[in-house]
Amino acid sequence: DFLRRHHSGADQPRAFFADALPALLFRLFVSSSPASPCFLDLAAGDAALADLIASLLAPSGPLLVAISAADRHSLARFTFPRERLPDWLGFALSSTAASSDKVISPLLAGRVGSKLHLSVFEYYLFWFAYYPISAATAKAAAGASKGSTPTSKPSLKPRVLLESLVSTLASTAGRNPDRKPDRSLYLKLLYAYLKEFVPSDCAPPRGGFGTLLHRNVRDGVDAAGSFRRAEFFVHTLVQFWLVGDDFSPLPVRTCRSYGLPLLSLLSRSNPTLSERLPAPGLGDAVKLLVMYLNRSSVCKLADAGNVFDGMLLRKESCDSPAGYWNPLMQRPLYRFVLRTFMFCSRDADIKNIVLVFSAWMVYMEPWKAQQDDLNEYDLPPPGGRNVNCVSDGKMQRCDVGYSPAWQGFVLSNYLFYSSLVVHFLGFAHKFIHSDVASVLQMVSKVLEVLGSSELLGLIYKVDAAYHSRVSDSQSCCLDDVLKYVPTIREQLQQDWEDGLSKHSTDGSFLHMAKNSSLRLFSFDDDGAYNLLQLLLLRAETEIQRLPGDAMQTRHTLDVIKSNMRKVFYKHVESFQAKNLPEGEHKQHHGRGDLFVPKHPSPGKNKLADMKYSGDWMLRPISDTEVAWLARLLICFSAWLNETLRLVHADADAVPTGPTIIKIDQNEPSRVGGPKDAARMVLVGVFTLLTVAAQWILQFMRNHKIRINLRILASKKLLAVAAMLCMVYGIAKNMLS
């Protein structure tokens, strides 16, 4: 009501923006504690409050209208709290200002010294983007508080209690039990802002590559201002959500071009950044952002043609928003999904991971973007109700498959279809014991996406070109693919997986710092094919342990095997033809038998016939071992093997002949007394033990035998040891 009374530009009270607006935005978007939720959280269970907030924060609502008027008259400037900024932005502000700040990120365009001066609209967008992170932080704090005994229950002010009681009563009275749950108010506001500030016809100025400083007078100040506003909004969402606490926030090429030491300095200032998980609960918002930008690319694809050619280096601007926004999304989204898969703990909520997985799948299939998927995010009309739209049967959904028009998109995002799939399989091995049904459904979806014949053919062409398996006669036909190989190699080995590491003792199958090569069609132990084969064997064992009827999960397993045959059948044939001796082809089973669904009979255990062909010491931690003790013994065994040179030992490098000892002839040789005799005996025994130890080490090096103390973590062995200790203690007490 106050904002409507002061709607005119000249009547805008500066005191409201200086004093009331920061507190209002804090209460709207920040949950300071579980006992003090923000207004958006309260609106989740209060339809009346949700309608009020929607009318206030809508793009045409009184708050944004007042903010727009305030910016036109330059009434106020704000600084966002540095502790709530993404880590790298806070670090950039604490470093010396550089002329390249505005080129690196439009968010740094308003930098003044060590502070970031924002307009009222930009200040509002920062708080809006911070809401999912605040909600995740509040949930984490609530979960941590459950593990400790609170000294006193936090008290609420009477007014807050009264407001909460009234809101609960109002929401209970106005709730329809048969009504389907709506999308959250925050997602509806996000979609409304995307439509308003990033329309499908938004394009960078033609005069040059779009930044906040580029203005095109011919298109008018309004068009340039609209694009700068869209650019700032998208950059804000990407930096707060996708980049966040990532210690490698900028492309390696950008850091080299401007001499930025951000990676090394951030790692030193906060070593835990390298394994920090992205904020949970961002999956829904990221998915909506990807869906909207994908839908924009579908709308413009017919007019723009192949808009992705040459956009990897971002040297030319493009009229299509897909051609402009997609390079901005590629690296942050890839690292966001990869960090989620790599750094999530075993006790993490699988629902949050599924949401991130859904965003990944939506990004991989932009050709399936439909307006119907976005209509459910529409805000209700002013004064109206949230009415679920029901199809009348005339509008049928048409799922469009991959077509050659999307080749440029796939090639520029190739790692999403190859390397990230292999990383995901490592995640699946880690979580297969936690929720086998959800993991199998995700694996089935990945294989379904890759199973498109035209898409699979393109992916394999790039893989063959990457590994130089293309003949001279084929190279002339693959010029459009070969030109992407250097960029893909740079992305894989130096940029997109920069600095991401994985411990080798967590029971997963990713025992390397990063992918040094494409392994989707590799038949090594860490290739996708073998990872999938072993995953299915482990899944069958987990399905047998499921309570109740597991028919649906078994059906998903059969679908996975069928899709495996579709994705890998051709490449298994070619691999076997190259590597099997000629006489073994007749004796070898048909390739189709590899993927025939086989469920173990009640009298047989499928794992009994399974042989793990990888490093046996680094095999997955089983239920028969003590997990923490196994990890400790693996680390200790690895240290012993490294110290004793049992790892990658070269037998020829160690002398195998007799040891020749030179004795000084000038030294008097006399033995006298029992002391010298005892000393000689001890020296002889020590020498004998040393020679025996050297012989044993040489034998182990020659036969490639390593120390493996992991067997000591066996629960059976520990139980026997505990029983022997008990028997010894009882016998000792009885005898004493």
XYZ file of C-alpha atoms in Angstrom:
736
model
C 0.000 0.000 0.000
C 2.834 2.377 0.810
C 4.490 1.746 -2.561
C 1.237 2.298 -4.439
C 0.719 5.627 -2.717
C 4.175 6.750 -3.793
C 4.098 5.295 -7.290
C 5.203 8.413 -9.164
C 8.898 8.834 -9.862
C 9.251 12.281 -8.271
C 7.439 11.117 -5.143
C 9.737 8.174 -4.447
C 10.916 8.453 -0.827
C 14.654 7.872 -0.632
C 14.386 6.888 3.027
C 12.344 3.809 2.092
C 15.142 2.438 -0.122
C 17.900 3.435 2.274
C 16.320 2.093 5.465
C 13.393 -0.242 4.801
C 14.384 -2.059 1.585
C 17.445 -3.950 2.927
C 15.473 -5.229 5.921
C 12.510 -6.134 3.704
C 14.674 -8.130 1.283
C 16.397 -9.890 4.178
C 13.056 -11.009 5.615
C 11.848 -12.029 2.164
C 14.784 -14.193 1.129
C 16.933 -15.138 4.163
C 16.042 -17.675 6.826
C 18.301 -16.685 9.677
C 17.391 -19.841 11.634
C 14.894 -22.710 11.450
C 12.818 -20.911 14.068
C 12.744 -17.719 11.997
C 11.889 -18.648 8.401
C 11.769 -16.050 5.675
C 8.534 -14.931 4.033
C 9.041 -17.192 1.022
C 9.372 -20.224 3.291
C 6.258 -19.227 5.205
C 4.374 -18.868 1.931
C 4.906 -22.568 1.177
C 2.110 -23.449 3.596
C 0.046 -20.273 3.380
C -1.870 -19.630 0.166
C -2.996 -16.146 1.221
C 0.548 -15.054 2.054
C 1.790 -16.566 -1.211
C -0.717 -14.492 -3.201
C 0.348 -11.324 -1.381
C 4.046 -11.953 -2.000
C 3.409 -12.857 -5.643
C 1.530 -9.596 -6.216
C 4.285 -7.652 -4.464
C 7.263 -9.235 -6.261
C 5.776 -9.803 -9.718
C 7.621 -8.060 -12.582
C 4.737 -5.601 -12.823
C 4.255 -5.495 -9.051
C 4.650 -2.345 -6.939
C 8.112 -3.243 -5.588
C 9.857 -3.689 -8.935
C 8.016 -0.703 -10.389
C 9.298 1.407 -7.497
C 12.800 -0.035 -7.912
C 12.794 0.827 -11.607
C 11.697 4.397 -10.827
C 14.358 4.709 -8.135
C 17.086 3.658 -10.580
C 15.867 6.134 -13.180
C 16.266 8.940 -10.634
C 19.465 7.455 -9.119
C 18.031 7.601 -5.617
C 20.336 5.015 -3.994
C 23.283 2.645 -4.426
C 23.891 -0.464 -2.323
C 26.724 -2.783 -1.366
C 25.913 -6.483 -0.980
C 27.341 -8.248 2.115
C 30.664 -9.763 1.083
C 30.190 -12.889 3.216
C 27.115 -13.780 1.139
C 28.856 -13.366 -2.203
C 30.362 -16.336 -4.084
C 33.842 -16.982 -2.760
C 35.715 -15.911 -5.856
C 33.830 -12.595 -6.097
C 34.699 -11.803 -2.501
C 38.323 -12.668 -3.198
C 38.331 -10.517 -6.344
C 37.050 -7.562 -4.339
C 39.776 -8.020 -1.734
C 42.491 -8.026 -4.399
C 43.843 -5.077 -6.308
C 41.404 -3.632 -8.809
C 42.252 -4.292 -12.450
C 41.016 -2.891 -15.720
C 40.034 -6.419 -16.774
C 37.404 -6.804 -14.036
C 34.567 -5.646 -16.274
C 35.631 -8.006 -19.043
C 35.978 -10.983 -16.720
C 32.474 -10.629 -15.295
C 29.762 -8.000 -15.700
C 29.111 -8.352 -11.969
C 32.378 -6.513 -11.295
C 31.434 -3.535 -13.462
C 30.232 -1.575 -10.421
C 33.360 -2.174 -8.392
C 34.665 0.835 -6.475
C 37.812 -0.065 -4.588
C 37.099 -3.114 -2.422
C 33.325 -2.705 -2.597
C 30.749 -3.569 -5.209
C 28.297 -0.716 -5.770
C 24.953 -1.918 -7.102
C 21.872 -0.203 -8.376
C 18.615 -0.935 -6.566
C 17.589 -3.455 -9.246
C 20.961 -5.227 -9.149
C 20.836 -5.290 -5.347
C 17.404 -6.928 -5.500
C 18.630 -9.562 -7.990
C 21.529 -10.501 -5.707
C 19.162 -11.168 -2.810
C 16.773 -13.059 -5.082
C 19.579 -15.326 -6.335
C 20.819 -15.856 -2.777
C 17.523 -17.355 -1.549
C 18.167 -21.045 -2.506
C 21.596 -20.877 -0.900
C 20.095 -19.378 2.259
C 17.444 -22.105 2.378
C 20.109 -24.817 2.009
C 22.209 -23.221 4.748
C 19.228 -23.093 7.114
C 18.421 -26.774 6.455
C 22.033 -27.742 7.064
C 22.036 -25.809 10.332
C 18.813 -27.530 11.371
C 20.297 -30.938 10.564
C 23.439 -30.153 12.533
C 21.447 -28.988 15.531
C 19.589 -32.297 15.654
C 22.825 -34.095 16.397
C 23.543 -31.961 19.471
C 21.517 -31.434 22.584
C 20.284 -27.874 22.704
C 20.680 -26.058 25.971
C 17.482 -24.108 25.593
C 14.718 -23.901 23.073
C 14.893 -20.707 21.039
C 12.049 -18.412 21.940
C 9.994 -16.436 19.490
C 8.620 -13.008 20.011
C 4.874 -12.894 20.738
C 4.185 -10.986 17.531
C 6.009 -13.610 15.456
C 4.088 -16.381 17.202
C 0.788 -14.590 16.541
C 1.641 -14.078 12.863
C 2.626 -17.738 12.513
C -0.622 -18.866 14.199
C -2.778 -16.633 11.984
C -0.930 -17.806 8.857
C -1.416 -21.450 9.818
C -5.126 -20.982 10.460
C -5.618 -19.080 7.204
C -3.723 -21.643 5.162
C -5.587 -24.544 6.772
C -8.952 -22.933 6.113
C -8.181 -22.135 2.492
C -6.464 -25.379 1.539
C -8.170 -27.806 -0.813
C -7.217 -31.400 0.059
C -7.843 -32.562 -3.517
C -5.682 -29.855 -5.026
C -2.405 -30.938 -6.603
C 0.734 -29.348 -5.142
C 1.772 -26.262 -7.082
C 5.236 -25.278 -8.075
C 6.973 -23.253 -5.408
C 6.431 -19.514 -5.411
C 10.144 -18.922 -5.883
C 10.228 -20.953 -9.114
C 7.196 -19.082 -10.424
C 8.864 -15.761 -9.694
C 12.050 -16.998 -11.379
C 10.154 -17.937 -14.520
C 8.334 -14.594 -14.523
C 11.647 -12.719 -14.236
C 13.211 -14.790 -17.015
C 10.314 -13.998 -19.338
C 10.440 -10.319 -18.418
C 14.181 -9.671 -18.282
C 15.548 -12.347 -20.675
C 12.958 -12.552 -23.473
C 13.482 -14.925 -26.370
C 14.204 -12.033 -28.750
C 16.920 -10.605 -26.489
C 20.212 -10.394 -28.379
C 23.606 -8.777 -27.831
C 24.314 -5.518 -29.651
C 25.499 -5.957 -33.209
C 28.313 -3.498 -32.746
C 30.434 -5.968 -30.772
C 30.451 -8.687 -28.205
C 28.021 -7.941 -25.427
C 29.227 -6.620 -22.109
C 27.801 -4.103 -19.747
C 29.842 -1.368 -21.409
C 28.808 -2.047 -24.996
C 26.114 0.277 -26.225
C 24.559 0.389 -29.652
C 23.071 3.771 -30.406
C 21.311 2.547 -33.528
C 19.225 0.089 -31.571
C 18.379 2.735 -29.033
C 19.232 3.149 -25.399
C 16.263 1.033 -24.315
C 17.421 -1.986 -26.323
C 20.972 -1.692 -24.979
C 19.688 -1.228 -21.442
C 17.409 -4.259 -21.785
C 20.290 -6.421 -22.915
C 22.560 -5.205 -20.096
C 19.802 -6.013 -17.635
C 19.370 -9.505 -19.133
C 23.104 -10.103 -19.106
C 23.437 -9.041 -15.481
C 20.518 -11.272 -14.459
C 21.866 -14.406 -16.175
C 25.404 -13.801 -14.884
C 24.039 -13.371 -11.363
C 22.192 -16.697 -11.468
C 25.186 -18.506 -12.951
C 27.663 -17.110 -10.429
C 25.511 -17.631 -7.333
C 24.163 -21.067 -8.277
C 26.527 -22.855 -10.649
C 29.895 -21.352 -9.775
C 29.231 -20.604 -6.114
C 32.116 -21.922 -4.027
C 33.975 -23.514 -6.937
C 37.677 -22.764 -6.438
C 38.226 -22.666 -10.235
C 35.513 -20.172 -11.204
C 36.992 -18.893 -14.466
C 38.184 -20.678 -17.591
C 41.896 -21.454 -17.590
C 42.329 -19.526 -20.814
C 40.841 -16.406 -19.205
C 43.148 -16.705 -16.203
C 46.152 -17.034 -18.489
C 45.109 -14.156 -20.720
C 44.742 -11.697 -17.835
C 47.373 -13.172 -15.538
C 44.920 -14.043 -12.777
C 46.247 -16.183 -9.898
C 42.731 -16.905 -8.629
C 43.059 -20.684 -8.649
C 46.234 -20.992 -6.582
C 45.374 -18.194 -4.149
C 41.866 -19.466 -3.507
C 43.179 -22.975 -2.850
C 45.739 -21.672 -0.382
C 43.307 -19.438 1.462
C 40.740 -22.219 1.797
C 42.052 -25.761 1.104
C 38.601 -27.299 1.680
C 37.234 -25.492 -1.361
C 38.533 -28.199 -3.683
C 36.044 -30.702 -2.291
C 33.137 -28.457 -1.329
C 29.762 -29.690 -2.499
C 27.452 -27.227 -4.273
C 24.586 -25.957 -2.144
C 21.824 -28.612 -2.024
C 18.362 -27.649 -3.182
C 19.527 -25.767 -6.261
C 18.465 -28.514 -8.652
C 14.925 -27.227 -9.292
C 16.031 -23.667 -9.952
C 18.928 -24.735 -12.196
C 16.625 -27.061 -14.109
C 14.144 -24.249 -14.762
C 16.941 -21.950 -15.916
C 18.226 -24.612 -18.324
C 14.718 -25.373 -19.572
C 14.029 -21.721 -20.314
C 17.294 -21.129 -22.166
C 16.817 -24.385 -24.084
C 13.322 -23.320 -25.056
C 14.713 -20.028 -26.293
C 17.212 -21.911 -28.436
C 14.407 -24.020 -29.934
C 12.433 -20.887 -30.800
C 15.396 -19.274 -32.542
C 16.968 -22.344 -34.144
C 14.961 -22.155 -37.341
C 15.952 -18.522 -37.957
C 19.511 -18.681 -36.718
C 20.577 -21.889 -38.467
C 23.569 -23.566 -36.900
C 24.193 -20.913 -34.302
C 26.831 -22.846 -32.411
C 29.590 -23.045 -35.022
C 32.569 -21.088 -33.840
C 31.047 -20.107 -30.525
C 33.482 -22.145 -28.458
C 36.030 -19.375 -28.596
C 33.302 -16.726 -28.327
C 34.933 -14.481 -30.893
C 31.742 -13.502 -32.653
C 28.394 -12.403 -31.329
C 25.272 -14.162 -32.418
C 21.746 -12.980 -32.919
C 20.372 -16.013 -31.116
C 20.244 -15.927 -27.324
C 21.127 -19.624 -27.371
C 24.336 -18.812 -29.198
C 25.193 -16.215 -26.573
C 23.999 -17.737 -23.299
C 25.107 -21.313 -23.975
C 28.886 -20.669 -23.776
C 28.231 -18.875 -20.502
C 26.439 -21.953 -19.124
C 28.729 -24.722 -20.390
C 31.668 -24.767 -18.013
C 29.837 -23.703 -14.796
C 27.044 -26.244 -15.362
C 29.505 -29.041 -16.153
C 31.509 -28.406 -12.994
C 28.312 -27.964 -10.952
C 27.018 -31.408 -11.965
C 30.452 -33.024 -11.687
C 31.117 -31.623 -8.201
C 27.716 -32.906 -7.114
C 28.542 -36.421 -8.307
C 32.103 -36.469 -6.988
C 31.821 -34.811 -3.584
C 28.411 -35.911 -2.302
C 28.724 -38.085 0.782
C 27.093 -41.474 1.114
C 24.551 -40.103 3.592
C 23.494 -37.264 1.256
C 19.833 -36.913 0.336
C 19.336 -38.719 -2.974
C 16.463 -36.358 -3.835
C 18.800 -33.369 -4.167
C 21.103 -35.376 -6.399
C 18.180 -36.504 -8.570
C 17.219 -32.845 -9.106
C 20.740 -32.011 -10.289
C 20.649 -35.101 -12.492
C 17.360 -33.904 -14.019
C 18.918 -30.536 -14.847
C 21.758 -32.386 -16.597
C 19.321 -34.481 -18.624
C 17.315 -31.410 -19.655
C 20.499 -29.707 -20.797
C 21.482 -32.735 -22.893
C 18.183 -32.753 -24.770
C 17.377 -29.163 -25.773
C 15.423 -30.436 -28.778
C 12.769 -31.789 -26.397
C 12.082 -28.406 -24.791
C 8.331 -27.769 -24.846
C 6.360 -24.728 -23.817
C 3.988 -27.004 -21.884
C 6.830 -27.806 -19.492
C 7.128 -24.113 -18.646
C 3.425 -23.236 -18.461
C 3.117 -24.820 -15.019
C 5.499 -22.175 -13.683
C 3.234 -19.276 -14.675
C 2.171 -16.930 -11.927
C -1.586 -16.691 -11.444
C -3.198 -13.525 -12.816
C -3.689 -10.675 -10.332
C -6.668 -11.465 -8.165
C -6.945 -14.956 -9.646
C -6.330 -18.394 -8.246
C -3.767 -21.046 -8.966
C -5.704 -23.262 -11.333
C -3.953 -26.271 -12.735
C -4.119 -26.257 -16.511
C -5.647 -29.412 -17.925
C -5.079 -30.436 -21.502
C -8.248 -30.694 -23.560
C -6.848 -33.567 -25.580
C -6.396 -31.523 -28.758
C -2.914 -30.328 -27.852
C -0.699 -33.362 -27.941
C 2.879 -33.305 -26.811
C 5.323 -34.098 -29.586
C 8.758 -35.205 -28.380
C 11.178 -34.153 -31.073
C 14.320 -36.252 -31.317
C 17.852 -35.308 -32.204
C 18.402 -33.921 -35.684
C 21.561 -32.791 -37.541
C 20.547 -29.178 -36.862
C 21.717 -29.720 -33.263
C 25.148 -31.058 -34.217
C 26.875 -27.828 -33.258
C 25.284 -27.866 -29.813
C 26.351 -31.471 -29.150
C 29.907 -30.890 -30.357
C 30.385 -27.755 -28.277
C 28.978 -29.580 -25.220
C 30.560 -32.947 -26.020
C 31.875 -33.633 -22.508
C 28.297 -33.659 -21.197
C 27.667 -36.691 -23.418
C 30.917 -38.554 -22.761
C 33.197 -37.739 -19.841
C 30.401 -36.718 -17.486
C 28.647 -40.038 -18.194
C 31.706 -41.938 -16.957
C 31.885 -39.783 -13.829
C 28.200 -40.448 -13.245
C 28.807 -44.211 -13.359
C 31.373 -43.773 -10.590
C 28.713 -41.956 -8.569
C 26.262 -44.801 -9.307
C 28.700 -47.337 -7.864
C 28.986 -45.244 -4.715
C 25.220 -44.972 -4.186
C 24.050 -48.370 -5.477
C 23.788 -49.666 -1.897
C 21.835 -46.630 -0.684
C 18.982 -46.519 -3.206
C 19.268 -49.098 -5.957
C 15.919 -48.179 -7.555
C 16.740 -44.484 -7.977
C 20.259 -45.190 -9.231
C 19.013 -47.675 -11.834
C 16.383 -45.235 -13.056
C 19.049 -42.563 -13.560
C 21.326 -45.006 -15.384
C 18.433 -46.031 -17.615
C 17.715 -42.402 -18.482
C 21.350 -41.735 -19.416
C 21.466 -44.748 -21.739
C 18.123 -43.741 -23.225
C 19.505 -40.311 -24.136
C 22.645 -41.814 -25.666
C 20.641 -44.485 -27.497
C 19.443 -42.241 -30.313
C 21.044 -43.653 -33.457
C 22.035 -40.331 -35.035
C 23.262 -38.859 -31.752
C 25.207 -42.015 -30.888
C 26.825 -42.000 -34.317
C 27.998 -38.413 -33.829
C 29.347 -39.170 -30.337
C 31.305 -42.136 -31.639
C 32.719 -40.134 -34.557
C 34.143 -37.579 -32.147
C 35.525 -40.345 -29.914
C 37.219 -41.974 -32.902
C 38.652 -38.646 -34.063
C 39.859 -37.872 -30.520
C 41.745 -41.177 -30.331
C 43.000 -40.888 -33.947
C 41.006 -43.845 -35.180
C 39.945 -42.023 -38.340
C 41.515 -43.096 -41.621
C 42.618 -40.656 -44.297
C 39.624 -41.559 -46.449
C 37.246 -40.744 -43.599
C 38.932 -37.536 -42.468
C 37.689 -35.556 -45.451
C 34.115 -36.426 -44.479
C 34.621 -35.448 -40.847
C 36.048 -31.961 -41.199
C 33.127 -30.505 -39.235
C 33.936 -32.906 -36.370
C 37.733 -32.766 -36.443
C 37.824 -29.013 -35.891
C 36.244 -29.487 -32.450
C 38.762 -32.110 -31.257
C 41.479 -29.654 -30.065
C 38.923 -27.672 -28.107
C 37.442 -30.836 -26.557
C 40.930 -32.000 -25.572
C 41.675 -28.652 -23.946
C 38.349 -28.667 -22.095
C 38.881 -32.196 -20.810
C 42.534 -32.097 -19.817
C 43.061 -28.491 -18.742
C 39.848 -26.573 -18.135
C 36.485 -28.110 -17.306
C 37.872 -30.636 -14.816
C 40.615 -28.341 -13.594
C 41.729 -29.194 -10.073
C 38.954 -31.678 -9.338
C 40.340 -34.679 -7.461
C 38.962 -37.936 -6.178
C 40.233 -40.011 -3.278
C 41.002 -43.598 -4.167
C 39.748 -44.991 -0.859
C 36.100 -44.030 -0.966
C 34.912 -47.233 -2.629
C 34.111 -45.643 -5.959
C 35.616 -46.477 -9.327
C 37.171 -43.116 -10.148
C 40.726 -43.473 -8.953
C 42.255 -40.625 -10.912
C 42.430 -36.885 -10.448
C 40.546 -36.231 -13.649
C 39.795 -37.778 -17.006
C 42.937 -37.555 -19.104
C 41.128 -39.128 -22.042
C 37.617 -39.931 -23.221
C 36.566 -43.241 -21.657
C 32.977 -43.647 -22.787
C 33.897 -46.305 -25.350
C 37.027 -47.514 -23.584
C 37.240 -51.183 -22.602
C 39.733 -50.631 -19.814
C 38.792 -51.328 -16.219
C 37.727 -47.711 -15.742
C 35.857 -47.468 -19.042
C 32.104 -47.012 -19.193
C 31.448 -50.516 -20.543
C 33.157 -52.371 -17.696
C 31.790 -49.970 -15.097
C 28.278 -50.692 -16.335
C 28.840 -54.462 -16.390
C 30.023 -54.461 -12.793
C 27.257 -52.071 -11.750
C 24.610 -54.460 -13.057
C 26.114 -57.363 -11.130
C 26.082 -55.328 -7.932
C 22.544 -54.138 -8.656
C 21.246 -57.696 -8.998
C 22.603 -58.512 -5.554
C 21.009 -55.383 -4.084
C 17.657 -56.188 -5.709
C 17.624 -59.570 -3.981
C 17.832 -57.769 -0.645
C 14.925 -55.427 -1.354
C 11.858 -56.049 0.804
C 8.573 -56.759 -0.942
C 7.987 -56.894 -4.670
C 10.907 -55.603 -6.737
C 9.330 -56.252 -10.125
C 9.589 -52.623 -11.250
C 13.260 -52.439 -10.323
C 13.958 -55.691 -12.188
C 12.181 -54.278 -15.216
C 14.400 -51.183 -15.052
C 17.428 -53.476 -14.916
C 16.246 -55.291 -18.048
C 15.731 -51.962 -19.833
C 19.289 -50.956 -18.940
C 20.667 -54.178 -20.420
C 18.665 -53.616 -23.579
C 19.936 -50.046 -23.895
C 23.482 -51.252 -23.242
C 23.190 -53.535 -26.225
C 22.045 -50.580 -28.311
C 24.829 -48.242 -27.165
C 27.815 -50.595 -26.945
C 26.993 -53.552 -29.215
C 28.718 -52.172 -32.320
C 31.820 -51.113 -30.428
C 32.100 -54.404 -28.514
C 32.094 -56.241 -31.838
C 34.828 -54.049 -33.283
C 36.883 -54.295 -30.085
C 36.657 -58.094 -29.984
C 37.526 -58.341 -33.659
C 40.738 -56.375 -33.076
C 41.858 -57.980 -29.826
C 40.750 -61.644 -29.869
C 42.934 -64.200 -31.664
C 41.396 -65.630 -34.789
C 40.851 -69.063 -33.271
C 38.891 -67.679 -30.338
C 36.173 -65.978 -32.376
C 34.388 -69.253 -32.969
C 34.618 -70.260 -29.330
C 33.553 -66.857 -27.991
C 29.926 -66.310 -27.160
C 27.837 -64.042 -29.316
C 27.889 -60.383 -28.416
C 24.169 -60.380 -27.845
C 24.568 -62.824 -24.952
C 26.476 -60.187 -23.004
C 23.344 -58.136 -22.479
C 20.636 -60.796 -22.228
C 18.736 -60.161 -18.968
C 19.683 -62.914 -16.561
C 18.359 -63.076 -13.027
C 20.101 -65.445 -10.635
C 18.232 -68.560 -9.646
C 17.525 -69.153 -5.957
C 20.361 -71.658 -5.675
C 23.032 -69.526 -7.378
C 24.750 -66.336 -6.447
C 25.635 -64.123 -9.404
C 28.540 -62.552 -7.547
C 30.148 -65.961 -7.147
C 31.106 -65.937 -10.814
C 32.187 -62.308 -10.868
C 35.891 -61.535 -11.117
C 36.999 -57.999 -10.435
C 39.680 -57.217 -13.001
C 40.831 -53.916 -11.518
C 43.211 -53.170 -8.666
C 42.169 -55.665 -6.000
C 43.344 -53.493 -3.135
C 41.126 -50.632 -4.421
C 38.047 -52.758 -4.967
C 34.735 -51.443 -3.568
C 34.340 -51.741 0.174
C 32.000 -54.653 0.863
C 29.628 -55.366 3.713
C 32.079 -57.910 5.180
C 34.640 -55.201 5.986
C 34.884 -52.381 8.499
C 34.773 -49.368 6.181
C 36.908 -46.896 8.168
C 39.522 -49.529 9.013
C 39.674 -50.662 5.377
C 40.329 -47.092 4.199
C 43.056 -46.673 6.835
C 44.744 -49.948 5.901
C 44.558 -49.117 2.192
C 46.360 -45.819 2.796
C 48.969 -47.538 4.973
C 49.495 -50.315 2.413
C 49.881 -47.774 -0.376
C 52.502 -45.912 1.699
C 54.434 -49.122 2.362
C 54.363 -50.118 -1.300
C 55.589 -46.686 -2.322
C 58.328 -46.625 0.331
C 59.566 -50.147 -0.489
C 59.379 -49.444 -4.235
C 56.827 -52.187 -4.831
C 54.662 -49.942 -7.028
C 55.639 -49.918 -10.706
C 58.904 -51.632 -9.754
C 61.343 -52.449 -12.509
C 63.176 -55.657 -11.798
C 66.036 -54.728 -14.078
C 66.671 -51.526 -12.164
C 67.567 -53.434 -8.976
C 70.850 -55.389 -8.926
C 70.302 -59.122 -8.580
C 73.918 -60.315 -8.287
C 75.856 -61.059 -5.099
C 76.676 -58.236 -2.753
C 80.415 -57.540 -2.541
C 81.729 -56.049 0.684
C 85.161 -54.462 0.681
C 87.120 -54.802 3.926
C 89.885 -52.421 4.835
C 93.083 -54.501 5.124
C 94.745 -51.911 7.350
C 92.199 -52.426 10.114
C 93.538 -54.853 12.726
C 91.565 -58.069 12.851
C 91.408 -59.186 16.405
C 88.605 -60.636 18.481
C 88.904 -60.635 22.156
C 86.538 -61.107 25.055
C 82.819 -61.991 25.282
C 81.718 -58.473 24.302
C 83.223 -58.677 20.843
C 81.887 -62.195 20.402
C 78.332 -61.108 21.315
C 78.648 -58.096 19.020
C 79.684 -60.304 16.111
C 76.760 -62.646 16.738
C 74.287 -59.761 16.786
C 75.790 -58.237 13.653
C 75.627 -61.603 11.927
C 71.967 -62.106 12.880
C 71.095 -58.562 11.765
C 72.966 -59.072 8.480
C 71.151 -62.353 7.903
C 67.775 -60.705 8.528
C 68.691 -57.808 6.227
C 69.731 -60.141 3.428
C 66.539 -62.172 3.891
C 64.423 -58.997 3.781
C 66.211 -57.805 0.641
C 65.703 -61.188 -0.984
C 61.988 -61.121 -0.116
C 61.606 -57.575 -1.489
C 63.464 -58.557 -4.662
C 61.226 -61.594 -5.043
C 58.125 -59.415 -4.590
C 59.392 -56.896 -7.168
C 60.188 -59.617 -9.714
C 56.751 -61.189 -9.335
C 54.901 -57.849 -8.938
C 53.627 -58.732 -5.465
C 52.479 -55.853 -3.282
C 51.643 -55.462 0.377
C 47.896 -55.492 1.036
C 46.885 -55.174 4.684
C 43.218 -54.700 3.801
C 42.472 -58.283 4.817
C 42.894 -57.179 8.438
C 39.688 -55.126 8.058
C 37.586 -58.267 7.597
C 34.772 -58.482 10.097
C 35.271 -62.247 10.439
C 38.963 -61.846 11.204
C 38.251 -59.097 13.720
C 35.557 -61.242 15.329
C 37.981 -64.171 15.667
C 40.636 -61.842 17.132
C 38.136 -60.427 19.614
C 37.064 -63.941 20.598
C 40.676 -65.032 21.137
C 41.290 -61.978 23.304
C 38.234 -62.802 25.370
C 39.324 -66.433 25.775
C 42.839 -65.339 26.731
C 41.494 -62.855 29.272
C 39.138 -65.415 30.830
C 41.868 -68.078 30.978
C 44.322 -65.643 32.521
C 41.829 -64.646 35.209
C 41.018 -68.282 35.971
C 44.689 -69.275 36.228
C 45.569 -66.272 38.371
